[in-house]
Amino acid sequence: MTRRLVAGLVAVLLLAGCGVPADRQPRAVQPPFGPPAAPAASSAPGRVEQAFCLVRSGQLVRTVRQVDAADGVDGHLRRLLAGPTRAERAVGLSTALPGAVHVLGARLVDGRAQVEVEPPGEESGRSDEVLAYGQIVCTLDSRPDVAGVSFLLRGRPLEVPRADGSLSTGPLTAADYPALTGPD
């Protein structure tokens, strides 16, 4: 009987020591020590990597930039629209976007990037629309939160050229531009 009594008391004490005591009032919780986890791997402290597709010799070329903060879809697209950096231009990278596609903005809807565009003016004289749309698609498709890219004109789906010359309302991915993809 003594063994059972001792075993029962030990069990009660162990169970009483488990769990969280109930407080009458909320109490402050201290955050864990240290900085928050970084959103992406980076070779420079405090910076993250974002992929961009630029153009070299009529081909799409993927490049990675170190940026201060990971942007949403619209911010990422704005960085692409700003054109190549000085270092990227020095290695022969350019853009087909100015004059070919006039982008108003982008948003993420159910995992798809929706890019609102305006038609280019008749005076643009650009013939590299395929590269321009490919740049946008390949750049945004590089994001883990994007599963395809669609284009809108005045809120309606817009057919845009794929690498093979066919038109599509999307969603498009980098796989729609394989013939234009050059070496990194």
Short mmCIF file of N, CA, C and O in Angstrom, two decimals, residues 9 51 60 81 121-122 124 148 150:
data_model
loop_
_atom_site.label_atom_id
_atom_site.label_comp_id
_atom_site.label_asym_id
_atom_site.label_seq_id
_atom_site.Cartn_x
_atom_site.Cartn_y
_atom_site.Cartn_z
N LEU A 9 1.38 9.88 -5.08
CA LEU A 9 1.83 11.23 -4.72
C LEU A 9 2.83 11.76 -5.76
O LEU A 9 2.77 12.94 -6.14
N ALA A 51 15.55 38.71 -58.14
CA ALA A 51 15.91 38.39 -59.52
C ALA A 51 15.22 39.33 -60.49
O ALA A 51 14.08 39.75 -60.27
N LEU A 60 16.73 37.18 -73.19
CA LEU A 60 16.44 37.49 -71.79
C LEU A 60 17.53 36.87 -70.93
O LEU A 60 17.88 35.70 -71.11
N LEU A 81 11.41 48.37 -64.00
CA LEU A 81 11.13 49.49 -64.89
C LEU A 81 12.18 50.59 -64.80
O LEU A 81 12.36 51.35 -65.76
N GLY A 121 1.94 54.31 -77.45
CA GLY A 121 1.53 55.24 -78.49
C GLY A 121 1.99 54.76 -79.85
O GLY A 121 2.92 53.96 -79.97
N GLU A 122 1.34 55.22 -80.90
CA GLU A 122 1.71 54.82 -82.25
C GLU A 122 3.11 55.27 -82.61
O GLU A 122 3.76 54.67 -83.46
N SER A 124 5.75 55.01 -80.83
CA SER A 124 6.81 54.32 -80.08
C SER A 124 7.84 53.69 -81.01
O SER A 124 9.02 53.69 -80.71
N GLY A 148 2.13 32.88 -61.80
CA GLY A 148 1.80 33.24 -63.17
C GLY A 148 1.57 34.74 -63.26
O GLY A 148 1.34 35.41 -62.26
N SER A 150 -0.45 37.81 -65.51
CA SER A 150 -1.47 38.21 -66.47
C SER A 150 -1.39 39.72 -66.68
O SER A 150 -0.97 40.45 -65.79
#
